[in-house]
Amino acid sequence: MQGARLQLALQYTQSIGTVGKRVGNMASAARVDTEALAALDRVELGWRHKAIPADFHGLTARALAAGGARLGDFQTPLLALGREELTANLNRLAAWCDARGVLLAPHGKTTMAPQLWAEQISAGAWGISLANSAQLRVARHFGVSRVQVANSLTDPLAIRWLAATQGPEFEVISWVDSVQTVDLIERELAASAALHPGQPPVFSVLVELGAPGGRTGARGADAALDVARAVRESTHLRLVGIAGYEGSLAHTADAAGLSAVRDYLADLGELHARALAEDLYAPGVDLMVTAGGSAYFNDVVDVLSGVIHSGDGEAPRVDLVIRSGAYIVHDDGFYREISPFSRHADDGEPLASAMHAWARVVSVPEPGLALLDAGKRDLPVDEGLPEPQLIARRLGGTAVPLPGASISAVNDQHSFLRFDPAATAVNIGDVVRLGLSHPCTAFDKWTLIPVFSGDARNPSLESLVHTFF
């Protein structure tokens, strides 16, 4: 069934031009405001930054990084990033996308860290994907020039703000998944146009295809085409592509999960082909088909690479854009297991977790049980409990493995470390390195995250990453 749908999509596309991998320069990367980023290095560190000991209060981030601080100078609990892993992951996916002729618009909601967004853009990202208008305002402040909002904007205040803010230096593409949504945005933009008659606002939008049991998105191609037709007839919207999210349809890489994902992606390709055949796209614009989180981006490229078109002749240019966000940080849990780079050895080296937490033993109330000073306020638990990896007498000291240890529960401010007292000595004041699962819910607990590099035992502070959740 999947093959038949995909063949139909390719037949539609071939009727208007050559199908195949695009060769040559890809769309230019976005831009960021380097001065806005540099201002973060001048932020004075203080009591509101829980990762920063009082000894460093009053310093700027730049001064602290330049002053020779190391891991051992920090306090617990602590979320720490590794520079070598961040850079390797960043380059890994950039090279993978480049080799396949696809674009990357990493989902910035994973980190909400403009400094890391800038690194992704510097590595060639088309732009940044975001989820809502609050995140969009963060991108605007830091001068991100090209953003995809992977959601429908239905708040009137958000629509009016964007109508007044977007422009050549702030290009925004958002999603629509119903005729009602199109009508709502059209009304708000018409009202904005009445206030500014010389500059009528126009939103570029993608029609989102959903699936039964999934998240947002028009349920079925026929419903999605009705949305596309409504956009085509509107005054203030222009249709520039098709969007979807396959990750809400599966949470595993078994046969059933992959079948659901790939069937859905074939439907996405068919929808694009039908929109082309019906001439529903805005004339004279580059188009995109976008899908792909951090779990199934290889399936997206495998199923949908046929939509890519160079724009030769009469046919419009079409880019395939993936939105993987967790890849730059990766993890020691969910993504370690489900990432395509972990599942397919022929794709080369897997990604590496660039984040770990350090927590201190505050109590050993009974044999085999220790309580750590990090809990749900500090650590992600929604995609699996933390994984004890190493133990040391002090932060920055010699660390040894914790064989057989586990975290059995996590409270607001404590983690329950279970261990074999005959195999491992755990004392009050010891520090434990924890592997974590799900960077999205790790970063949102920290406003400031140190990045370390070099010596594995006591690495040097390279920089401090600010987050804006």
Tab-separated table of C-alpha atoms in Angstrom:
chain	number	residue	atom	x	y	z
A	1	MET	CA	0.000	0.000	0.000
A	2	GLN	CA	2.801	2.395	0.935
A	3	GLY	CA	4.598	1.688	-2.331
A	4	ALA	CA	1.468	2.351	-4.395
A	5	ARG	CA	0.871	5.712	-2.715
A	6	LEU	CA	4.475	6.783	-3.167
A	7	GLN	CA	4.444	5.753	-6.847
A	8	LEU	CA	1.343	7.887	-7.352
A	9	ALA	CA	3.162	10.826	-5.763
A	10	LEU	CA	6.172	10.399	-8.020
A	11	GLN	CA	4.005	10.109	-11.138
A	12	TYR	CA	2.325	13.429	-10.310
A	13	THR	CA	5.685	15.103	-9.735
A	14	GLN	CA	7.314	13.647	-12.835
A	15	SER	CA	4.527	15.090	-14.933
A	16	ILE	CA	5.866	18.615	-14.283
A	17	GLY	CA	9.626	18.098	-14.267
A	18	THR	CA	12.636	16.009	-13.436
A	19	VAL	CA	12.653	14.180	-10.143
A	20	GLY	CA	15.887	13.387	-8.368
A	21	LYS	CA	18.522	14.433	-5.920
A	22	ARG	CA	19.328	18.119	-6.281
A	23	VAL	CA	22.983	18.876	-6.981
A	24	GLY	CA	24.860	22.084	-6.209
A	25	ASN	CA	24.386	24.789	-3.617
A	26	MET	CA	21.539	24.318	-1.219
A	27	ALA	CA	19.434	27.176	0.137
A	28	SER	CA	21.565	29.660	2.023
A	29	ALA	CA	21.679	29.373	5.777
A	30	ALA	CA	19.870	31.779	8.052
A	31	ARG	CA	21.554	34.571	10.002
A	32	VAL	CA	21.695	35.579	13.661
A	33	ASP	CA	22.433	38.833	15.507
A	34	THR	CA	25.999	38.354	16.721
A	35	GLU	CA	25.823	41.380	19.010
A	36	ALA	CA	22.732	40.019	20.785
A	37	LEU	CA	24.583	36.761	21.317
A	38	ALA	CA	27.716	38.560	22.512
A	39	ALA	CA	25.610	40.381	25.112
A	40	LEU	CA	24.999	37.043	26.819
A	41	ASP	CA	28.698	36.814	27.626
A	42	ARG	CA	28.363	40.108	29.481
A	43	VAL	CA	25.534	38.955	31.750
A	44	GLU	CA	26.545	39.233	35.414
A	45	LEU	CA	26.306	35.896	37.200
A	46	GLY	CA	24.391	35.753	40.454
A	47	TRP	CA	21.898	34.100	42.752
A	48	ARG	CA	19.388	33.292	39.998
A	49	HIS	CA	21.843	30.939	38.263
A	50	LYS	CA	21.655	27.709	40.262
A	51	ALA	CA	24.668	26.196	38.509
A	52	ILE	CA	26.941	29.014	39.659
A	53	PRO	CA	28.596	28.934	43.122
A	54	ALA	CA	28.501	32.144	45.183
A	55	ASP	CA	32.267	32.500	44.694
A	56	PHE	CA	31.582	33.421	41.069
A	57	HIS	CA	28.743	35.883	41.632
A	58	GLY	CA	29.454	39.254	40.107
A	59	LEU	CA	31.575	37.863	37.297
A	60	THR	CA	30.418	37.823	33.707
A	61	ALA	CA	30.132	34.596	31.756
A	62	ARG	CA	33.068	35.693	29.614
A	63	ALA	CA	35.264	36.436	32.640
A	64	LEU	CA	34.451	33.110	34.268
A	65	ALA	CA	35.263	31.142	31.113
A	66	ALA	CA	38.489	33.096	30.631
A	67	GLY	CA	39.535	32.674	34.255
A	68	GLY	CA	40.439	29.011	34.074
A	69	ALA	CA	37.396	27.574	35.876
A	70	ARG	CA	37.018	23.803	35.773
A	71	LEU	CA	34.318	21.252	36.518
A	72	GLY	CA	35.638	20.867	40.063
A	73	ASP	CA	34.929	24.543	40.785
A	74	PHE	CA	31.185	24.106	40.397
A	75	GLN	CA	28.566	22.860	42.851
A	76	THR	CA	25.870	20.231	42.646
A	77	PRO	CA	23.361	19.577	41.304
A	78	LEU	CA	24.801	20.425	37.917
A	79	LEU	CA	23.827	19.885	34.294
A	80	ALA	CA	26.991	19.918	32.180
A	81	LEU	CA	27.590	19.884	28.439
A	82	GLY	CA	30.609	18.515	26.591
A	83	ARG	CA	32.072	20.619	23.791
A	84	GLU	CA	33.611	17.738	21.894
A	85	GLU	CA	30.318	15.836	21.801
A	86	LEU	CA	28.289	18.906	20.807
A	87	THR	CA	30.611	19.659	17.906
A	88	ALA	CA	30.778	16.050	16.719
A	89	ASN	CA	26.981	15.718	16.743
A	90	LEU	CA	26.541	19.051	15.002
A	91	ASN	CA	28.900	18.118	12.188
A	92	ARG	CA	27.558	14.587	11.948
A	93	LEU	CA	24.015	15.517	10.964
A	94	ALA	CA	25.103	18.482	8.851
A	95	ALA	CA	27.282	16.190	6.735
A	96	TRP	CA	24.541	13.547	6.546
A	97	CYS	CA	22.011	16.097	5.263
A	98	ASP	CA	24.461	17.595	2.795
A	99	ALA	CA	25.275	14.183	1.346
A	100	ARG	CA	21.569	13.544	0.705
A	101	GLY	CA	20.629	16.967	-0.604
A	102	VAL	CA	18.159	17.733	2.200
A	103	LEU	CA	17.879	20.833	4.366
A	104	LEU	CA	17.895	20.999	8.159
A	105	ALA	CA	15.750	23.361	10.207
A	106	PRO	CA	16.554	22.047	13.702
A	107	HIS	CA	13.786	22.339	16.243
A	108	GLY	CA	14.992	25.028	18.605
A	109	LYS	CA	12.476	24.168	21.320
A	110	THR	CA	14.783	21.322	22.362
A	111	THR	CA	17.372	23.683	23.827
A	112	MET	CA	15.828	27.179	23.606
A	113	ALA	CA	19.476	28.248	23.560
A	114	PRO	CA	20.205	30.864	20.875
A	115	GLN	CA	23.941	30.249	21.272
A	116	LEU	CA	23.422	26.653	20.146
A	117	TRP	CA	21.015	27.766	17.411
A	118	ALA	CA	23.799	29.975	16.099
A	119	GLU	CA	26.143	26.981	15.968
A	120	GLN	CA	23.553	25.000	14.022
A	121	ILE	CA	23.071	27.868	11.583
A	122	SER	CA	26.830	28.269	11.228
A	123	ALA	CA	26.975	24.578	10.291
A	124	GLY	CA	24.564	25.248	7.422
A	125	ALA	CA	21.051	24.986	8.866
A	126	TRP	CA	18.368	26.528	6.648
A	127	GLY	CA	16.833	28.127	9.726
A	128	ILE	CA	15.355	27.243	13.103
A	129	SER	CA	12.035	25.522	13.800
A	130	LEU	CA	10.006	26.615	16.810
A	131	ALA	CA	6.692	25.669	18.382
A	132	ASN	CA	4.851	28.835	19.428
A	133	SER	CA	4.798	32.611	19.466
A	134	ALA	CA	6.691	32.949	22.756
A	135	GLN	CA	9.593	31.013	21.257
A	136	LEU	CA	9.251	33.103	18.110
A	137	ARG	CA	9.851	36.264	20.144
A	138	VAL	CA	13.093	34.769	21.464
A	139	ALA	CA	14.220	34.126	17.901
A	140	ARG	CA	13.314	37.678	16.908
A	141	HIS	CA	15.334	39.155	19.762
A	142	PHE	CA	18.417	37.187	18.745
A	143	GLY	CA	18.051	38.068	15.090
A	144	VAL	CA	17.297	34.611	13.698
A	145	SER	CA	16.426	35.545	10.136
A	146	ARG	CA	14.480	32.458	9.069
A	147	VAL	CA	12.056	30.481	11.253
A	148	GLN	CA	9.527	27.738	10.719
A	149	VAL	CA	6.753	27.625	13.319
A	150	ALA	CA	5.776	23.956	13.433
A	151	ASN	CA	2.307	24.818	14.635
A	152	SER	CA	-0.752	26.885	13.767
A	153	LEU	CA	-0.809	30.475	15.000
A	154	THR	CA	-4.348	31.095	16.251
A	155	ASP	CA	-3.822	33.664	19.030
A	156	PRO	CA	-4.923	37.055	17.636
A	157	LEU	CA	-2.210	38.914	19.535
A	158	ALA	CA	0.469	36.608	18.162
A	159	ILE	CA	-0.866	37.002	14.613
A	160	ARG	CA	-0.916	40.804	14.872
A	161	TRP	CA	2.588	40.886	16.357
A	162	LEU	CA	3.980	38.746	13.576
A	163	ALA	CA	2.158	40.784	10.926
A	164	ALA	CA	3.913	43.898	12.219
A	165	THR	CA	7.307	42.235	12.762
A	166	GLN	CA	8.044	39.902	9.868
A	167	GLY	CA	10.054	41.085	6.906
A	168	PRO	CA	13.220	40.363	4.910
A	169	GLU	CA	15.263	40.148	8.125
A	170	PHE	CA	12.682	37.951	9.861
A	171	GLU	CA	11.106	35.429	7.501
A	172	VAL	CA	8.543	33.171	9.154
A	173	ILE	CA	6.665	30.176	7.794
A	174	SER	CA	3.846	28.716	9.926
A	175	TRP	CA	1.403	25.831	9.592
A	176	VAL	CA	-2.355	25.571	9.056
A	177	ASP	CA	-4.449	22.424	9.428
A	178	SER	CA	-8.058	23.514	8.954
A	179	VAL	CA	-10.193	25.891	6.912
A	180	GLN	CA	-11.272	27.483	10.187
A	181	THR	CA	-7.632	28.279	10.987
A	182	VAL	CA	-7.176	29.848	7.557
A	183	ASP	CA	-10.294	31.971	8.094
A	184	LEU	CA	-9.132	33.071	11.544
A	185	ILE	CA	-5.690	34.170	10.341
A	186	GLU	CA	-7.203	35.838	7.277
A	187	ARG	CA	-9.552	37.924	9.470
A	188	GLU	CA	-6.729	39.066	11.726
A	189	LEU	CA	-4.458	39.936	8.821
A	190	ALA	CA	-7.273	41.823	7.078
A	191	ALA	CA	-7.704	43.871	10.257
A	192	SER	CA	-3.962	44.551	10.332
A	193	ALA	CA	-4.051	45.551	6.662
A	194	ALA	CA	-6.807	48.078	7.410
A	195	LEU	CA	-4.511	49.704	9.975
A	196	HIS	CA	-1.528	49.667	7.588
A	197	PRO	CA	-3.015	50.005	4.092
A	198	GLY	CA	0.342	50.568	2.432
A	199	GLN	CA	1.820	47.271	3.597
A	200	PRO	CA	-0.781	44.473	3.536
A	201	PRO	CA	0.602	41.534	5.544
A	202	VAL	CA	1.047	38.143	3.899
A	203	PHE	CA	1.840	34.948	5.820
A	204	SER	CA	3.651	32.052	4.183
A	205	VAL	CA	2.087	28.813	5.380
A	206	LEU	CA	2.400	25.056	5.048
A	207	VAL	CA	-0.614	22.751	5.144
A	208	GLU	CA	-0.139	20.190	7.916
A	209	LEU	CA	-1.213	16.620	7.329
A	210	GLY	CA	-2.097	14.641	10.440
A	211	ALA	CA	-3.263	11.101	11.007
A	212	PRO	CA	-5.846	9.376	13.218
A	213	GLY	CA	-4.444	9.057	16.718
A	214	GLY	CA	-1.736	11.596	15.962
A	215	ARG	CA	-1.402	15.170	17.067
A	216	THR	CA	-2.466	18.225	15.040
A	217	GLY	CA	-2.929	18.146	11.284
A	218	ALA	CA	-5.770	17.702	8.803
A	219	ARG	CA	-7.095	14.167	8.975
A	220	GLY	CA	-6.511	12.816	5.506
A	221	ALA	CA	-5.382	14.192	2.156
A	222	ASP	CA	-8.865	15.320	1.090
A	223	ALA	CA	-9.252	17.463	4.211
A	224	ALA	CA	-5.730	18.827	3.751
A	225	LEU	CA	-6.478	19.768	0.145
A	226	ASP	CA	-9.557	21.683	1.317
A	227	VAL	CA	-7.227	23.669	3.578
A	228	ALA	CA	-4.839	24.263	0.675
A	229	ARG	CA	-7.694	25.507	-1.499
A	230	ALA	CA	-8.781	27.902	1.228
A	231	VAL	CA	-5.248	29.286	1.396
A	232	ARG	CA	-5.142	29.644	-2.398
A	233	GLU	CA	-8.351	31.699	-2.311
A	234	SER	CA	-7.241	33.889	0.600
A	235	THR	CA	-5.814	37.388	0.294
A	236	HIS	CA	-3.238	37.353	3.052
A	237	LEU	CA	-1.850	33.796	3.001
A	238	ARG	CA	0.277	31.990	0.449
A	239	LEU	CA	0.868	28.262	0.335
A	240	VAL	CA	4.545	27.304	0.135
A	241	GLY	CA	4.516	23.621	1.039
A	242	ILE	CA	3.353	20.641	3.040
A	243	ALA	CA	4.276	19.738	6.633
A	244	GLY	CA	3.854	16.864	9.050
A	245	TYR	CA	5.226	15.160	12.111
A	246	GLU	CA	5.640	11.408	12.046
A	247	GLY	CA	6.958	11.145	15.613
A	248	SER	CA	3.492	11.295	17.169
A	249	LEU	CA	2.535	8.046	15.399
A	250	ALA	CA	5.221	5.808	16.887
A	251	HIS	CA	7.568	5.657	19.835
A	252	THR	CA	9.562	2.595	18.848
A	253	ALA	CA	11.635	1.351	15.927
A	254	ASP	CA	9.953	-2.034	15.679
A	255	ALA	CA	8.178	-3.194	12.531
A	256	ALA	CA	4.787	-1.834	13.568
A	257	GLY	CA	6.176	1.569	14.506
A	258	LEU	CA	8.223	1.956	11.345
A	259	SER	CA	5.314	0.818	9.176
A	260	ALA	CA	3.045	3.502	10.677
A	261	VAL	CA	5.710	6.141	10.152
A	262	ARG	CA	6.491	5.192	6.569
A	263	ASP	CA	2.834	4.870	5.540
A	264	TYR	CA	2.221	8.357	6.900
A	265	LEU	CA	5.243	9.775	5.069
A	266	ALA	CA	4.006	8.259	1.807
A	267	ASP	CA	0.686	10.032	2.402
A	268	LEU	CA	2.613	13.274	2.890
A	269	GLY	CA	4.339	12.816	-0.459
A	270	GLU	CA	1.049	12.068	-2.175
A	271	LEU	CA	-0.509	15.222	-0.696
A	272	HIS	CA	2.330	17.334	-2.078
A	273	ALA	CA	1.958	15.784	-5.512
A	274	ARG	CA	-1.786	16.430	-5.559
A	275	ALA	CA	-1.262	20.048	-4.484
A	276	LEU	CA	1.174	20.456	-7.387
A	277	ALA	CA	-1.222	18.843	-9.847
A	278	GLU	CA	-4.061	21.122	-8.724
A	279	ASP	CA	-1.837	24.216	-8.859
A	280	LEU	CA	-2.581	25.133	-5.244
A	281	TYR	CA	0.826	26.540	-4.392
A	282	ALA	CA	1.591	30.231	-4.568
A	283	PRO	CA	3.157	31.089	-7.921
A	284	GLY	CA	6.841	31.883	-8.245
A	285	VAL	CA	7.970	30.684	-4.803
A	286	ASP	CA	10.308	27.975	-3.578
A	287	LEU	CA	8.419	25.118	-1.945
A	288	MET	CA	9.186	22.742	0.897
A	289	VAL	CA	8.011	19.417	2.214
A	290	THR	CA	8.987	19.056	5.852
A	291	ALA	CA	8.853	16.261	8.419
A	292	GLY	CA	11.324	14.478	10.626
A	293	GLY	CA	12.085	14.742	14.308
A	294	SER	CA	15.160	13.141	15.857
A	295	ALA	CA	13.905	9.550	15.745
A	296	TYR	CA	12.908	8.829	12.126
A	297	PHE	CA	14.686	11.377	9.940
A	298	ASN	CA	16.284	8.612	7.873
A	299	ASP	CA	12.831	7.246	7.018
A	300	VAL	CA	11.731	10.745	6.017
A	301	VAL	CA	14.598	11.018	3.557
A	302	ASP	CA	14.180	7.449	2.323
A	303	VAL	CA	10.460	7.855	1.594
A	304	LEU	CA	10.331	11.497	0.516
A	305	SER	CA	13.603	12.232	-1.274
A	306	GLY	CA	11.725	11.972	-4.575
A	307	VAL	CA	9.945	15.282	-3.887
A	308	ILE	CA	13.215	17.251	-4.168
A	309	HIS	CA	13.333	19.368	-7.305
A	310	SER	CA	16.005	21.825	-8.422
A	311	GLY	CA	13.582	24.304	-9.955
A	312	ASP	CA	14.771	23.727	-13.510
A	313	GLY	CA	12.366	24.609	-16.287
A	314	GLU	CA	8.731	25.352	-15.489
A	315	ALA	CA	8.576	23.422	-12.220
A	316	PRO	CA	9.180	25.184	-8.872
A	317	ARG	CA	12.093	24.353	-6.660
A	318	VAL	CA	11.124	21.929	-3.875
A	319	ASP	CA	13.265	21.268	-0.799
A	320	LEU	CA	12.904	18.423	1.650
A	321	VAL	CA	13.459	19.824	5.143
A	322	ILE	CA	13.943	17.777	8.306
A	323	ARG	CA	13.498	19.329	11.761
A	324	SER	CA	15.600	17.152	14.080
A	325	GLY	CA	16.320	19.067	17.280
A	326	ALA	CA	17.650	16.639	19.898
A	327	TYR	CA	20.595	15.497	17.781
A	328	ILE	CA	23.027	18.229	18.884
A	329	VAL	CA	22.743	17.170	22.548
A	330	HIS	CA	21.541	13.574	22.121
A	331	ASP	CA	21.205	11.512	25.338
A	332	ASP	CA	21.879	8.285	27.227
A	333	GLY	CA	18.291	7.070	27.017
A	334	PHE	CA	15.457	7.395	24.515
A	335	TYR	CA	17.415	8.896	21.633
A	336	ARG	CA	20.408	6.655	22.224
A	337	GLU	CA	18.113	3.726	21.475
A	338	ILE	CA	15.962	5.107	18.678
A	339	SER	CA	18.273	7.425	16.715
A	340	PRO	CA	18.816	6.189	13.139
A	341	PHE	CA	22.556	6.538	13.704
A	342	SER	CA	22.267	4.013	16.537
A	343	ARG	CA	19.991	1.638	14.634
A	344	HIS	CA	21.870	1.544	11.338
A	345	ALA	CA	25.562	0.708	11.515
A	346	ASP	CA	26.034	1.511	7.825
A	347	ASP	CA	25.255	5.159	8.590
A	348	GLY	CA	28.562	5.464	10.458
A	349	GLU	CA	29.315	6.474	14.014
A	350	PRO	CA	26.339	7.031	16.339
A	351	LEU	CA	25.756	10.351	18.061
A	352	ALA	CA	27.191	10.857	21.553
A	353	SER	CA	25.448	12.247	24.598
A	354	ALA	CA	26.702	15.771	25.177
A	355	MET	CA	24.875	16.177	28.491
A	356	HIS	CA	25.382	14.662	31.912
A	357	ALA	CA	24.275	15.594	35.389
A	358	TRP	CA	26.361	15.557	38.542
A	359	ALA	CA	24.624	15.002	41.871
A	360	ARG	CA	25.963	14.702	45.414
A	361	VAL	CA	25.196	12.059	48.025
A	362	VAL	CA	23.362	13.768	50.889
A	363	SER	CA	22.271	10.701	52.837
A	364	VAL	CA	22.972	6.964	53.103
A	365	PRO	CA	20.101	6.006	55.411
A	366	GLU	CA	20.371	2.240	54.904
A	367	PRO	CA	22.674	-0.266	53.192
A	368	GLY	CA	22.360	-0.094	49.425
A	369	LEU	CA	20.447	3.190	49.354
A	370	ALA	CA	21.813	6.694	48.877
A	371	LEU	CA	19.905	9.916	48.333
A	372	LEU	CA	21.291	12.399	45.817
A	373	ASP	CA	20.755	16.160	45.758
A	374	ALA	CA	19.157	16.261	42.290
A	375	GLY	CA	15.495	15.621	41.570
A	376	LYS	CA	12.715	16.406	39.125
A	377	ARG	CA	13.514	20.115	39.369
A	378	ASP	CA	16.939	19.341	37.910
A	379	LEU	CA	16.683	16.142	35.872
A	380	PRO	CA	14.404	14.833	33.088
A	381	VAL	CA	12.354	11.749	33.958
A	382	ASP	CA	9.603	11.676	31.308
A	383	GLU	CA	11.533	9.365	28.948
A	384	GLY	CA	13.265	7.234	31.544
A	385	LEU	CA	15.018	7.623	34.879
A	386	PRO	CA	18.614	8.858	35.099
A	387	GLU	CA	21.394	6.301	34.670
A	388	PRO	CA	24.198	6.198	37.304
A	389	GLN	CA	27.504	6.012	35.449
A	390	LEU	CA	30.426	7.145	37.595
A	391	ILE	CA	31.181	8.026	41.213
A	392	ALA	CA	33.969	10.191	42.642
A	393	ARG	CA	34.924	11.561	46.043
A	394	ARG	CA	34.731	15.094	44.685
A	395	LEU	CA	33.673	16.918	41.535
A	396	GLY	CA	36.635	16.928	39.188
A	397	GLY	CA	38.267	14.013	41.001
A	398	THR	CA	38.998	10.515	39.782
A	399	ALA	CA	35.712	8.788	38.947
A	400	VAL	CA	35.074	5.054	38.799
A	401	PRO	CA	32.153	3.059	37.373
A	402	LEU	CA	29.082	2.149	39.396
A	403	PRO	CA	28.338	-1.420	38.214
A	404	GLY	CA	24.817	-2.600	38.897
A	405	ALA	CA	23.661	0.729	40.358
A	406	SER	CA	20.342	2.274	39.373
A	407	ILE	CA	18.022	5.134	40.136
A	408	SER	CA	14.792	3.654	41.450
A	409	ALA	CA	12.805	6.851	41.970
A	410	VAL	CA	13.086	10.614	41.662
A	411	ASN	CA	11.357	13.113	43.951
A	412	ASP	CA	11.221	16.869	43.503
A	413	GLN	CA	14.711	17.395	44.960
A	414	HIS	CA	16.138	13.893	45.479
A	415	SER	CA	17.068	10.802	43.488
A	416	PHE	CA	17.123	7.307	45.049
A	417	LEU	CA	20.406	5.595	44.176
A	418	ARG	CA	20.322	1.821	44.633
A	419	PHE	CA	23.693	0.047	44.747
A	420	ASP	CA	25.416	-3.086	45.988
A	421	PRO	CA	27.259	-2.094	49.178
A	422	ALA	CA	29.511	-5.149	48.861
A	423	ALA	CA	30.705	-3.994	45.433
A	424	THR	CA	30.727	-0.215	45.763
A	425	ALA	CA	31.436	2.186	48.609
A	426	VAL	CA	29.093	5.180	48.566
A	427	ASN	CA	29.732	7.886	51.131
A	428	ILE	CA	28.042	11.139	52.036
A	429	GLY	CA	29.616	13.903	49.967
A	430	ASP	CA	30.505	11.661	47.018
A	431	VAL	CA	29.402	12.859	43.564
A	432	VAL	CA	27.676	10.708	40.945
A	433	ARG	CA	27.598	11.317	37.207
A	434	LEU	CA	24.187	10.546	35.735
A	435	GLY	CA	23.312	9.769	32.147
A	436	LEU	CA	20.037	11.430	31.150
A	437	SER	CA	17.203	10.760	28.739
A	438	HIS	CA	15.470	13.485	26.689
A	439	PRO	CA	17.319	16.802	26.291
A	440	CYS	CA	14.064	18.731	25.790
A	441	THR	CA	13.098	18.236	29.427
A	442	ALA	CA	16.646	18.575	30.736
A	443	PHE	CA	17.354	22.024	29.325
A	444	ASP	CA	14.085	23.571	30.503
A	445	LYS	CA	15.171	23.146	34.124
A	446	TRP	CA	18.302	25.286	33.761
A	447	THR	CA	18.680	28.939	32.810
A	448	LEU	CA	22.455	28.594	32.513
A	449	ILE	CA	24.402	25.485	31.499
A	450	PRO	CA	28.206	25.262	31.516
A	451	VAL	CA	30.025	23.772	28.538
A	452	PHE	CA	33.264	21.935	29.396
A	453	SER	CA	36.080	20.700	27.182
A	454	GLY	CA	39.345	18.845	27.413
A	455	ASP	CA	40.491	16.684	30.341
A	456	ALA	CA	37.845	14.018	30.927
A	457	ARG	CA	38.388	14.001	34.698
A	458	ASN	CA	38.314	17.744	35.396
A	459	PRO	CA	37.535	19.538	32.120
A	460	SER	CA	37.881	23.280	31.606
A	461	LEU	CA	34.934	25.639	31.325
A	462	GLU	CA	34.628	26.794	27.726
A	463	SER	CA	31.415	28.807	27.852
A	464	LEU	CA	28.021	29.178	29.500
A	465	VAL	CA	24.840	28.515	27.514
A	466	HIS	CA	21.766	30.596	28.365
A	467	THR	CA	18.276	29.143	27.859
A	468	PHE	CA	14.983	30.994	27.407
A	469	PHE	CA	12.001	28.778	28.185
